[in-house]
Coordinates of C-alpha atoms in Angstrom, one line a residue:
Chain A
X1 CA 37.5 -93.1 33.4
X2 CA 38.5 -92.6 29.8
X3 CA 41.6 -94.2 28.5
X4 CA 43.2 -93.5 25.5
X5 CA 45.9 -95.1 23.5
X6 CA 47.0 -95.6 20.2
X7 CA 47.8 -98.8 18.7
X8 CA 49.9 -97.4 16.2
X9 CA 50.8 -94.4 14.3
X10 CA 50.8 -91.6 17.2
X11 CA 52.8 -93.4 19.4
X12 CA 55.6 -92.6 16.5
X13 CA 57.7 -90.0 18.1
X14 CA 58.2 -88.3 14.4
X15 CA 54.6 -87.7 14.4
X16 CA 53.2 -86.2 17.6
X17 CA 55.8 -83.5 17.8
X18 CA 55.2 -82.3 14.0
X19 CA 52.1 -81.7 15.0
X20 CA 53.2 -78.5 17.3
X21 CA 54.6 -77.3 14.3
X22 CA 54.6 -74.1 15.0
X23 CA 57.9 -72.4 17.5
X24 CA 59.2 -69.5 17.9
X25 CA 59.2 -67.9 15.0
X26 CA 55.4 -67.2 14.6
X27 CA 55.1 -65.5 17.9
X28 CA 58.2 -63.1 17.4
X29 CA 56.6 -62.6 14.0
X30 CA 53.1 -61.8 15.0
X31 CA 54.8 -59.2 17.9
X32 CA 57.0 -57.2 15.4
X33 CA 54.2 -57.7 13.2
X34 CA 52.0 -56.0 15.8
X35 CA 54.7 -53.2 16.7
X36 CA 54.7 -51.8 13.3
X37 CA 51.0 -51.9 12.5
X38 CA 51.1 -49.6 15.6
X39 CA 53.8 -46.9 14.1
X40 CA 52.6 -47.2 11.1
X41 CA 48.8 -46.3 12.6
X42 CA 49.8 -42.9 14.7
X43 CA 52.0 -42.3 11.5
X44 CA 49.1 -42.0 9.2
X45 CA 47.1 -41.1 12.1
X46 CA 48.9 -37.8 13.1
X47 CA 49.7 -37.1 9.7
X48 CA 45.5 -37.1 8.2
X49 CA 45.0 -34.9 11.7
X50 CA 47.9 -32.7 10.5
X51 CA 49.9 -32.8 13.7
X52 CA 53.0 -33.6 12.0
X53 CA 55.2 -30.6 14.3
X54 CA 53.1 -31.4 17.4
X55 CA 54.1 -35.5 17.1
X56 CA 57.6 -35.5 15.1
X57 CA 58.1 -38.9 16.7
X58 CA 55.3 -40.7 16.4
X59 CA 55.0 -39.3 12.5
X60 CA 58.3 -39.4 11.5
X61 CA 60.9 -41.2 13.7
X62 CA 59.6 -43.8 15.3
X63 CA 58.7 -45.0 11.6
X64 CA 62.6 -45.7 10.9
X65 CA 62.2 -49.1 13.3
X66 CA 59.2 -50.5 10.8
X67 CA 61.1 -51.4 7.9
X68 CA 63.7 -53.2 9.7
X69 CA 60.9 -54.7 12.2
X70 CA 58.9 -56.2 9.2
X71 CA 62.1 -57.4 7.6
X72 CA 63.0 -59.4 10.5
X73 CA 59.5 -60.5 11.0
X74 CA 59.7 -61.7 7.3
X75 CA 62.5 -63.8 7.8
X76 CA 61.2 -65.2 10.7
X77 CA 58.3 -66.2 8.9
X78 CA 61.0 -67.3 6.2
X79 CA 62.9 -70.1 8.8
X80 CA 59.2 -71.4 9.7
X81 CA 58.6 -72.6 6.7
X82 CA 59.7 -76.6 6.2
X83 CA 59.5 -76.4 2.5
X84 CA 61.4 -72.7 1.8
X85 CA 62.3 -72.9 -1.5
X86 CA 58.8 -73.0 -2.9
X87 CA 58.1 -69.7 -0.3
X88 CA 57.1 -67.3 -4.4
X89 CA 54.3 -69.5 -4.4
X90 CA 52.7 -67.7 -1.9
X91 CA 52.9 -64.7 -4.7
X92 CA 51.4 -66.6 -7.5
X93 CA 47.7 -66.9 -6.1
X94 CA 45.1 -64.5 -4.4
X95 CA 43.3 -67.0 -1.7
X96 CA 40.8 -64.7 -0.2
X97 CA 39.8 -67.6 2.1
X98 CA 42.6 -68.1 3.4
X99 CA 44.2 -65.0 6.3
X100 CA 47.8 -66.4 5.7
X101 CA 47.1 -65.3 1.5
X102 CA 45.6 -62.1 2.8
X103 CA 49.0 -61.8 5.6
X104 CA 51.2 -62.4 2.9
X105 CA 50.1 -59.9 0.5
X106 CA 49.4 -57.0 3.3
X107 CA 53.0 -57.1 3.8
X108 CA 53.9 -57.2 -0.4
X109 CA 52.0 -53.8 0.3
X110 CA 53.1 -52.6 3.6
X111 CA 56.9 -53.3 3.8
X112 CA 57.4 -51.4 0.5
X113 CA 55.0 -48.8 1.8
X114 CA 56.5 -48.4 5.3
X115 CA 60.2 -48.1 3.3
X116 CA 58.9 -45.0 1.0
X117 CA 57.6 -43.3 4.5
X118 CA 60.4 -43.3 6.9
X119 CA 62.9 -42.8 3.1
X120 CA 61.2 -39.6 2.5
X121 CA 61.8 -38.4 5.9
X122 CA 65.3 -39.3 5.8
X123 CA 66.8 -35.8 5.0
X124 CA 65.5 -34.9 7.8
X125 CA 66.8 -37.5 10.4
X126 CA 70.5 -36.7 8.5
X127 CA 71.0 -33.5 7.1
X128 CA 72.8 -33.6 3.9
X129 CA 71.5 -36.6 2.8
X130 CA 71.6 -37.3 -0.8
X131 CA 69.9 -40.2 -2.7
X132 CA 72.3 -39.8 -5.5
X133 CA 70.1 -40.8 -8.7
X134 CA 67.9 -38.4 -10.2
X135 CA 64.9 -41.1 -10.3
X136 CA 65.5 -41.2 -6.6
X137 CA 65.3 -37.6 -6.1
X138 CA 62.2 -36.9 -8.3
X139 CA 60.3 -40.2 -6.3
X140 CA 60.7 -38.3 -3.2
X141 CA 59.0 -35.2 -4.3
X142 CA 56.5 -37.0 -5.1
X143 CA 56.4 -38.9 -2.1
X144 CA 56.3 -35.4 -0.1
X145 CA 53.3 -33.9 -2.1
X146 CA 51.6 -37.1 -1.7
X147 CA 52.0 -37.4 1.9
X148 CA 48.4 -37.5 2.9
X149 CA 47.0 -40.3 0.8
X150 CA 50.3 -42.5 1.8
X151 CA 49.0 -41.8 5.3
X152 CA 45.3 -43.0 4.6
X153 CA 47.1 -45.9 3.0
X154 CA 49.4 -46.6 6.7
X155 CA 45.9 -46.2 8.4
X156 CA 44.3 -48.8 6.7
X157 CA 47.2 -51.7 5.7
X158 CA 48.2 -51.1 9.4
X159 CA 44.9 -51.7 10.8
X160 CA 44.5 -54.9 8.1
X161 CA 47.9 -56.1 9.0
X162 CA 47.3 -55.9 13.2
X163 CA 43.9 -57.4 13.0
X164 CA 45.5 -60.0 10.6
X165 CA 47.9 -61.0 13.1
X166 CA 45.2 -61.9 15.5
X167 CA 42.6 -63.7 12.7
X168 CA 45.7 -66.0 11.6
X169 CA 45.4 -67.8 14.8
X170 CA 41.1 -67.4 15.3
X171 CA 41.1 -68.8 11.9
X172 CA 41.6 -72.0 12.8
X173 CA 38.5 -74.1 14.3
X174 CA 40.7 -77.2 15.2
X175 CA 42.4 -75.6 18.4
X176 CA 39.7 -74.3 20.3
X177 CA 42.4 -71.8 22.1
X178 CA 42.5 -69.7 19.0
X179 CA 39.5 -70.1 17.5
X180 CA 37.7 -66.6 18.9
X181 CA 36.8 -63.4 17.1
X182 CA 38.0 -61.2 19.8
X183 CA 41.7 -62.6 18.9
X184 CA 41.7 -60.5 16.0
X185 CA 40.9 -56.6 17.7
X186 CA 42.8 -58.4 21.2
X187 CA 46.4 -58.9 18.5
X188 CA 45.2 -55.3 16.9
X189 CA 44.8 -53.8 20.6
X190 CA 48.0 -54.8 21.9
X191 CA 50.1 -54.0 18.5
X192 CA 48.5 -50.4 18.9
X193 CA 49.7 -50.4 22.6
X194 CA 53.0 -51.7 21.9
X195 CA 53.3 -49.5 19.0
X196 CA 52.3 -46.3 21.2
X197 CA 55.0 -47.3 24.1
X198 CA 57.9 -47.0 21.5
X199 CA 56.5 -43.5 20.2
X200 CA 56.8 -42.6 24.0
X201 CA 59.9 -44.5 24.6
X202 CA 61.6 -42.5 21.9
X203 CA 60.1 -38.9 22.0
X204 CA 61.6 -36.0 23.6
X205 CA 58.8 -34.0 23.4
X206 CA 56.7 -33.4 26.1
X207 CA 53.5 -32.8 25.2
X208 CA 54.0 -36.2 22.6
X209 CA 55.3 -38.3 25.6
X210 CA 52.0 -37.1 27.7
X211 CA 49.8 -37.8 24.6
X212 CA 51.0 -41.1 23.3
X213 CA 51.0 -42.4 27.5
X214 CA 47.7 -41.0 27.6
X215 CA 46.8 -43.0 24.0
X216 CA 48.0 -46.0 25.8
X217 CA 46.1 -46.1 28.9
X218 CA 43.3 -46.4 27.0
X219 CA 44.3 -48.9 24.9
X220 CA 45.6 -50.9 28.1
X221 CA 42.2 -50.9 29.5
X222 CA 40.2 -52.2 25.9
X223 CA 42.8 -55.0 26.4
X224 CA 41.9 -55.4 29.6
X225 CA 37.8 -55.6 28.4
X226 CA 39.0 -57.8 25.7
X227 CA 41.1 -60.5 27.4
X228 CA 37.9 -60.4 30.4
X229 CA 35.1 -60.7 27.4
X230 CA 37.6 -63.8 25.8
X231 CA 37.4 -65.8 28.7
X232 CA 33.9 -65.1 29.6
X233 CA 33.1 -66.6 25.9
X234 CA 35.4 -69.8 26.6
X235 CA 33.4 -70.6 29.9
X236 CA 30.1 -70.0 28.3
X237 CA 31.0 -71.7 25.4
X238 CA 31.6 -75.6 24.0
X239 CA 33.4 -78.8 26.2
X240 CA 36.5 -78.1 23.9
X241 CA 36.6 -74.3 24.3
X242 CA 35.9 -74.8 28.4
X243 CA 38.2 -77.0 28.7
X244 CA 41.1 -74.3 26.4
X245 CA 40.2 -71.5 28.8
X246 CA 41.4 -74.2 31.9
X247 CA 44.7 -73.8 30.6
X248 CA 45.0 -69.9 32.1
X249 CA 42.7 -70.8 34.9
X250 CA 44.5 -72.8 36.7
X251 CA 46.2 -75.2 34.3
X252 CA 50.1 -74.6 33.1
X253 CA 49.7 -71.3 31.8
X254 CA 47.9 -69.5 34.7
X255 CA 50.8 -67.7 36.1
X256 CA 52.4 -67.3 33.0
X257 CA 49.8 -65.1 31.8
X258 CA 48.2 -63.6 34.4
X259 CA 51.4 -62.6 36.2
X260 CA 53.4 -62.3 32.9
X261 CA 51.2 -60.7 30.3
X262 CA 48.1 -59.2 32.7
X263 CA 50.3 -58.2 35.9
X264 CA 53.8 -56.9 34.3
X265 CA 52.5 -56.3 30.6
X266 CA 49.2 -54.5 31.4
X267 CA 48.7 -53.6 35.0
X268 CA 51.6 -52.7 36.2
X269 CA 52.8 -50.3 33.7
X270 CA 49.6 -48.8 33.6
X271 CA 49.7 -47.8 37.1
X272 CA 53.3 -46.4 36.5
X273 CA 51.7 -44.3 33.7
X274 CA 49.1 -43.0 36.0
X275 CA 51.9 -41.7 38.0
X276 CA 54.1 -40.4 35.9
X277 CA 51.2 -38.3 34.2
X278 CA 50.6 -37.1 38.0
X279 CA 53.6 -35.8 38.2
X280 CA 55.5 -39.1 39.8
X281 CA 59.0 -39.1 38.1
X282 CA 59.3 -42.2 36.1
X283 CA 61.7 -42.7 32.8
X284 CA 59.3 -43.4 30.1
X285 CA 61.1 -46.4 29.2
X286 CA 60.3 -48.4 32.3
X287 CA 56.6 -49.2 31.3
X288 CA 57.2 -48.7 28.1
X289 CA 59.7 -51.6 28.0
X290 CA 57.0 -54.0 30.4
X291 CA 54.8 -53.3 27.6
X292 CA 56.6 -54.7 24.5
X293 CA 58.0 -57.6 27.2
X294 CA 54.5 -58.5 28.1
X295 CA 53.2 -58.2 24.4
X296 CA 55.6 -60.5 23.3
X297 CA 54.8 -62.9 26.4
X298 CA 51.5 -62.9 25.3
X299 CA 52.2 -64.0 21.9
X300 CA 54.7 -66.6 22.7
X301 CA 51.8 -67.8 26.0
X302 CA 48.8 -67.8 22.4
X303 CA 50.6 -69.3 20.0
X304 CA 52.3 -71.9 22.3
X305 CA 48.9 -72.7 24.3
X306 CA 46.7 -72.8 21.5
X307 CA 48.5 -76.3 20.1
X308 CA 47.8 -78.1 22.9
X309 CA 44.7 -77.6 22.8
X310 CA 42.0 -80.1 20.2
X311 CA 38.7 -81.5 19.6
X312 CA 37.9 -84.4 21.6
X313 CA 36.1 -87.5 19.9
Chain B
X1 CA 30.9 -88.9 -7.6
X2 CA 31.8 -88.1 -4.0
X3 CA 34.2 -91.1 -2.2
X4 CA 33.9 -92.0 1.2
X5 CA 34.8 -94.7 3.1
X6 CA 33.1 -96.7 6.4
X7 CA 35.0 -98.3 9.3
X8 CA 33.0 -101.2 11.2
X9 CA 34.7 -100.4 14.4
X10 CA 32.7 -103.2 15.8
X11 CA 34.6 -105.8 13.5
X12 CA 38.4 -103.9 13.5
X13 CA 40.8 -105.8 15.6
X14 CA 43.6 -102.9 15.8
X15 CA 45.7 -105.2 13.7
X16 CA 47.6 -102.4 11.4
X17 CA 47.5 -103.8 8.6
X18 CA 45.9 -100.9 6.6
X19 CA 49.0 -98.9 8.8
X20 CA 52.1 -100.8 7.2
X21 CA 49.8 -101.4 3.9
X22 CA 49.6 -97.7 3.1
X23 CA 53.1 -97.0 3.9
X24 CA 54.3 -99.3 1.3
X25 CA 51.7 -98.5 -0.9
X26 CA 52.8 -94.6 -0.7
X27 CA 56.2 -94.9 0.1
X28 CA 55.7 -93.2 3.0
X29 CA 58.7 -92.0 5.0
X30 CA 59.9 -94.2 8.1
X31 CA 58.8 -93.0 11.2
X32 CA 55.6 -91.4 9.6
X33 CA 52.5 -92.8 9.0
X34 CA 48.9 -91.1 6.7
X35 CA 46.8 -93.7 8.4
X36 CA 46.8 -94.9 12.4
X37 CA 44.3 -97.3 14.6
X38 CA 43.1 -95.7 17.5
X39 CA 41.6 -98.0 20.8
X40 CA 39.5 -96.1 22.7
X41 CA 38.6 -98.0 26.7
X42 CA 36.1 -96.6 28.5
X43 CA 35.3 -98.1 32.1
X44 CA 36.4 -99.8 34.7
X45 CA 37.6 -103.4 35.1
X46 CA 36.0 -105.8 34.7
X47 CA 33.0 -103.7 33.5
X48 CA 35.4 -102.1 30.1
X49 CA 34.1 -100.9 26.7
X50 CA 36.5 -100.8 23.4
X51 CA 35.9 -99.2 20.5
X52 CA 38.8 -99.5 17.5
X53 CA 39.3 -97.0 15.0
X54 CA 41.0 -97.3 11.8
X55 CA 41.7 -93.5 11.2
X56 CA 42.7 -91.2 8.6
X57 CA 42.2 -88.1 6.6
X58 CA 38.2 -87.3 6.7
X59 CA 38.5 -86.0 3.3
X60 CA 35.6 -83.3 4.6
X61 CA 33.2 -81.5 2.3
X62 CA 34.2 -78.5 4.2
X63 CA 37.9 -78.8 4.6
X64 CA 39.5 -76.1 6.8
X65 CA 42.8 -77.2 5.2
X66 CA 42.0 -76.2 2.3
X67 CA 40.4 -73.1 3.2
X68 CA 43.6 -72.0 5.3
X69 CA 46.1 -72.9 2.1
X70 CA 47.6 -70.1 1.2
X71 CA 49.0 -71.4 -1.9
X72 CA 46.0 -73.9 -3.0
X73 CA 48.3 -76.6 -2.9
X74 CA 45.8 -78.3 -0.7
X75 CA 43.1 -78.5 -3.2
X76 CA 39.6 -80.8 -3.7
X77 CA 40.0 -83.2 -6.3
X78 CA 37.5 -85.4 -8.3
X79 CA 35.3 -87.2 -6.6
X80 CA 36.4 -84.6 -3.3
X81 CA 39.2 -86.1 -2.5
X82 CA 41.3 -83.9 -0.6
X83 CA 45.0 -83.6 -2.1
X84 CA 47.9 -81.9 -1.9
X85 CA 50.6 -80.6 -4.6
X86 CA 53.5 -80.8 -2.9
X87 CA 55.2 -78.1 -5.5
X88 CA 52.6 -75.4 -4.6
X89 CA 53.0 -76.3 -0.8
X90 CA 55.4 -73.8 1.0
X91 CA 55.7 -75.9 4.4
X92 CA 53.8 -73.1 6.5
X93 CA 52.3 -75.4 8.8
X94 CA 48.6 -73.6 8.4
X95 CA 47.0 -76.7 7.5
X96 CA 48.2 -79.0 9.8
X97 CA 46.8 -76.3 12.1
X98 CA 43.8 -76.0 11.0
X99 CA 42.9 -80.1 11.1
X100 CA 40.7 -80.9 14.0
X101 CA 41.6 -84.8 13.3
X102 CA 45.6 -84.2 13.1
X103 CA 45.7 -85.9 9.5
X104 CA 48.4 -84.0 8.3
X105 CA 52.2 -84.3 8.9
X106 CA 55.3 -82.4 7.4
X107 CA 57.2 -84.3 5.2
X108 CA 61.0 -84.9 5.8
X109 CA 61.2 -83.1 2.3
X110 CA 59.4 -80.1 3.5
X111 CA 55.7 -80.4 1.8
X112 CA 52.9 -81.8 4.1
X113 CA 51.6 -85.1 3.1
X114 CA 48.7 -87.2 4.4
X115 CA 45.7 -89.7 3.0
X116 CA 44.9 -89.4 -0.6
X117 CA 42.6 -92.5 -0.3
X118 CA 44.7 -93.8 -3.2
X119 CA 44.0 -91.9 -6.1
X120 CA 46.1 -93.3 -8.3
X121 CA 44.5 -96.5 -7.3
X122 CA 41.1 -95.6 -6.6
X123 CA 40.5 -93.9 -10.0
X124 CA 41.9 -96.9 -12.0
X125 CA 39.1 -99.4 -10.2
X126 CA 40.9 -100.6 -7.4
X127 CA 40.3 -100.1 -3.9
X128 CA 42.7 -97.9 -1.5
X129 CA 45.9 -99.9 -0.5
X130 CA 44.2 -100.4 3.7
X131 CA 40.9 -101.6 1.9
X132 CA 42.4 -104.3 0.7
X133 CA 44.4 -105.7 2.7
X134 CA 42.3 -105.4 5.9
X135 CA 42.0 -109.2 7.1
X136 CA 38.5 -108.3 8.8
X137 CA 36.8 -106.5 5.9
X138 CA 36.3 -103.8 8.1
X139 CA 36.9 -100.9 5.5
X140 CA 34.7 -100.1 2.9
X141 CA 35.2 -97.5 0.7
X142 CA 33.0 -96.5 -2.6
X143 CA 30.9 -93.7 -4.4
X144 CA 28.4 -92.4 -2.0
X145 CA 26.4 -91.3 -5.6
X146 CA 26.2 -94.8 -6.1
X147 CA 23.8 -96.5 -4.1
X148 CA 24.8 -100.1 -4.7
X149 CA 28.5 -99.3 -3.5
X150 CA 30.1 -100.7 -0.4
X151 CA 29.9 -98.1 1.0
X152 CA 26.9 -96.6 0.3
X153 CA 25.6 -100.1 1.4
X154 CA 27.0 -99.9 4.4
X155 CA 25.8 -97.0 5.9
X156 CA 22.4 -98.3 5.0
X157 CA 22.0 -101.0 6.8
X158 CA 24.1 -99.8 9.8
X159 CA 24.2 -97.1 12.6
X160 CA 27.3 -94.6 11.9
X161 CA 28.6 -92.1 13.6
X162 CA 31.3 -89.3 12.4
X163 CA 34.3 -87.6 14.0
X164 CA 33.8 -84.5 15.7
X165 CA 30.7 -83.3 14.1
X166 CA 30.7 -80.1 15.7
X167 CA 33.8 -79.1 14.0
X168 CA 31.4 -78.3 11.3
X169 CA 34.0 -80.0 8.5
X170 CA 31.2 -82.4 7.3
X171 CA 34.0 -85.2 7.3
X172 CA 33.2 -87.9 4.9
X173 CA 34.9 -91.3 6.9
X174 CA 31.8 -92.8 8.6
X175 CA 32.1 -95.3 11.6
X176 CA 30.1 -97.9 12.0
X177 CA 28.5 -98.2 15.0

C-alpha cells in the first residue's frame, strides 16, 4: 500500500488543473494539421509523377481546403496560448531543439506555400477569374512554369509537417504516453490516410476514387502495424510506460480507442472499401467520413491520455 | 559554479514554511505556489514509513524545458539555474509538458513561472527565501564547485537520492536519505 498526499501546494485547485494544460485546441490542431500534410503530399506527389489529368482532384482541388484548414489550425493554436500577445516571438529565434520551433516555422513555409498552389489553379476551378494587378498576373506565370519544384517542395514540408505533428507529442519524456518514436510516422500515417479519404470523398473520377481507396487501404493497414508495434513497445518497456499503455488496455480509454479510433476509424471503413472496390455499392463518403471522425478521435484520445500519464517517484 | 540544493527528508517536518516563504519572497500569485512539501506513507498501520519532501524546480543539467522552448525564454542561467523570461515566453504550455516533476505552472498573466532558487538573492550572498526560513535546517543549498559549501558538505557525509533518475534530466535537488 502506497499512499500519497500533499501537504501543501498540489492540493491547491489552481495548480493541479494547469498542469493538463493542454484542451482542445491542440488535438483539432494536430488533425487539420495532419489533413493537409496529406493533400498537400498526393499534390506534389501526383504532380513529380506527372499525373496531373489522371488525379485532377487530388492535384488540384482537393488543395483549395489546405489553406483554409491550416488557417484554422493556426488559430487554434493561437487561443492555446495563455500568453498571446508575445505569440512573434516564436518568429524571432531558430530553436532546432525544440519540434514546437521546427512546427512553427514548417507552417511560416507551408501555409504561404499551400496558398500559391491551390491560387495558381484558381482559373481553373472559376473560369474568368482575374487577379486584377499585373504583379499578380506575372507571379502566376511563374508559379505555372515552376510547378514541379513547388511540388518537391509540398512533398517534403508535408511530410516534415505530418511527422511534426506526431514528434510534438514523443518529444516530451515526462508523459510516458507520448514519449514513443512511432508517434511521429503513427500522426504522419493517419494525416496521409485522412488526407487520401478527402481526395476520394471529393473526386468524381473513377479511376482517382479507385486509386486514392486503394492508397488508403494500405495506409490503413501500416496504421494498423504501427498502433500494434506501439503497444508492444509500452508492455515491453519501463514501470511508467507499462503502466501508460494500461490506460487503452483496460483502463478509461479502452473503448474509446479501440472501438472509436481502431473499430469505426480503421476497421470498419476499411472493410467498406474492400467492398466497394468489389463492386459493393457504397457512397465514397461513408468511410471516408469514419476516417477523418476516427482520426480526429484519435488525436483528441493522445493528446487527452497522454497528461494523465507521469513519472512516478 | 553550478547551485544545487539538498533536502534532509529525514529532519523535514512538512511544516511549509519554505511554501508561504517563497510566495512572499516572489510575490507569487494566490492560489499558486513554485515550491510544495510532499509526504509520502508507505505501509500498513501500525507498521508505516514517512518520507517528507520539500520539493521544487530540479534545476536539471539536462532540462527538457528548456530543450522544448520554442522561444528560449526558458533559458540556463549562471551558475545553471534554470529561468524563465517571461517577455520571450508565448504561454504554449510545451514546457510544463515536458517536466517530469510538474515544476511549472501558468501564470494568471499568461507566462509560466516556477523556482528560480532566488537569483536575485542567491547571487547577492544570501540564501534562497525557503533556506532560510526552514525552522529544521533541513535545506541546504550552495556551489556544488565548492567543496566546503552546505551543500556540497552535505552530500558528503550523507546518503542521497534524486528524483526520477531515469528521466535522464540529471536534476540537481538531492534528498537526503
Amino acid at each position: 500500500m502506497k499512499e500519497e498526499f500533499f501537504v501543501s501546494g498540489r492540493n491547491i485547485p489552481n495548480i493541479d488543473p494547469s498542469l493538463h494544460i493542454w484542451h482542445w485546441q491542440i488535438p483539432a490542431y494536430l488533425f487539420l494539421g495532419g489533413l493537409a500534410a496529406g493533400i498537400l503530399f498526393f499534390a506534389g506527389l501526383y504532380t513529380v509523377l506527372g499525373k496531373e489529368k489522371e488525379m485532377p482532384t487530388a492535384v488540384k482541388w482537393s488543395t483549395f481546403i489546405v489553406p483554409f484548414a491550416l488557417a484554422i489550425g493556426l488559430f487554434f493554436l493561437f487561443l492555446d496560448l495563455k500568453h498571446k500577445m508575445y505569440f512573434w516571438k516564436l518568429y524571432t529565434v531558430i530553436r532546432l531543439e525544440s519540434p514546437m520551433g521546427w512546427g512553427a516555422w514548417t507552417l511560416m513555409i507551408i501555409t504561404p506555400l499551400s496558398l500559391i498552389w491551390s491560387a495558381s489553379y484558381l482559373k481553373e476551378l472559376i473560369p474568368g477569374w482575374n487577379w486584377k494587378f499585373e504583379i499578380l498576373n506575372k507571379f502566376e506565370v511563374f508559379v505555372i512554369k515552376n510547378r514541379k519544384y513547388i511540388a518537391w517542395l509540398l512533398i517534403v514540408y508535408s511530410a516534415i509537417l505530418g511527422i511534426y505533428t506526431g514528434i510534438l507529442l514523443s518529444a516530451f519524456n515526462a508523459r510516458p504516453l507520448w514519449n514513443t518514436s512511432i508517434l511521429g510516422p503513427l500522426f504522419l500515417t493517419s494525416g496521409l490516410s485522412t488526407g487520401a479519404v478527402t481526395i476520394m470523398w471529393m473526386s468524381k473520377n473513377h479511376l482517382e476514387r479507385k486509386m486514392m481507396s486503394k492508397i488508403d487501404l494500405i495506409l490503413i493497414g501500416i496504421e494498423l502495424f504501427l498502433i500494434t508495434h506501439l503497444f508492444m513497445g509500452f508492455l515491453a518497456s519501463t514501470e511508467v510506460q507499462i503502466e501508460s499503455a494500461q490506460l487503452f488496455l483496460g483502463g478509461a480509454y479502452t473503448y474509446l480507442f479501440w472501438g472509436g479510433v481502431v473499430g469505426f476509424g480503421l476497421i470498419v471503413p476499411f472493410l467498406l472499401e474492400v467492398l466497394e472496390l468489389r463492386g459493393v455499392k457504397i457512397p465514397a463518403a461513408i468511410p471516408a467520413i469514419m476516417i477523418i471522425i476516427g482520426g480526429l478521435l484519435f488525436r483528441f484520445v493522445m493528446v487527452d491520455a497522454g497528461q494523465l500519464t507521469r513519472y512516478l517517484y | 559554479m553550478r547551485y544545487a540544493m539538498a533536502v534532509d527528508t529525514k529532519k523535514c517536518v512538512g511544516c511549509s514554511d519554505c511554501v508561504v516563504a517563497c510566495q512572499a519572497e516572489n510575490k507569487v500569485p494566490i492560489g499558486f505556489c513554485r515550491d510544495w512539501v510532499v509526504e509520502i506513507v508507505t505501509g500498513k498501520f501500525p507498521e508505516v514509513k514517512v518520507e517528507l519532501r520539500s520539493e521544487r524546480c530540479n534545476h536539471c543539467k539536462n532540462s527538457p524545458c528548456v530543450r522544448c522552448c520554442p522561444t528560449g525564454a526558458s533559458h540556463y542561467s549562471d551558475g545553471g539555474i534554470v529561468m524563465v523570461n517571461g517577455d520571450d515566453c508565448i504561454g504554449c504550455g510545451a514546457c510544463i509538458q515536458s517536466c517530469p516533476y510538474d515544476a511549472r505552472y501558468s501564470h494568471p498573466e499568461g507566462f509560466v513561472d516556477k523556482c528560480t532558487f532566488c537569483q536575485h538573492r542567491v547571487t547577492r550572498g544570501y540564501k534562497p527565501a525557503c533556506v532560510s526560513v526552514c525552522p529544521t535546517n533541513c535545506l541546504y543549498f550552495g556551489d556544488l564547485d565548492n567543496p566546503k559549501s552546505d551543500v556540497s558538505v552535505a552530500l558528503q557525509k550523507r546518503k542521497y537520492k534524486v528524483l526520477a533518475p531515469e528521466a535522464g534530466t540529471k536534476p540537481q535537488v538531492y534528498f537526503l536519505i
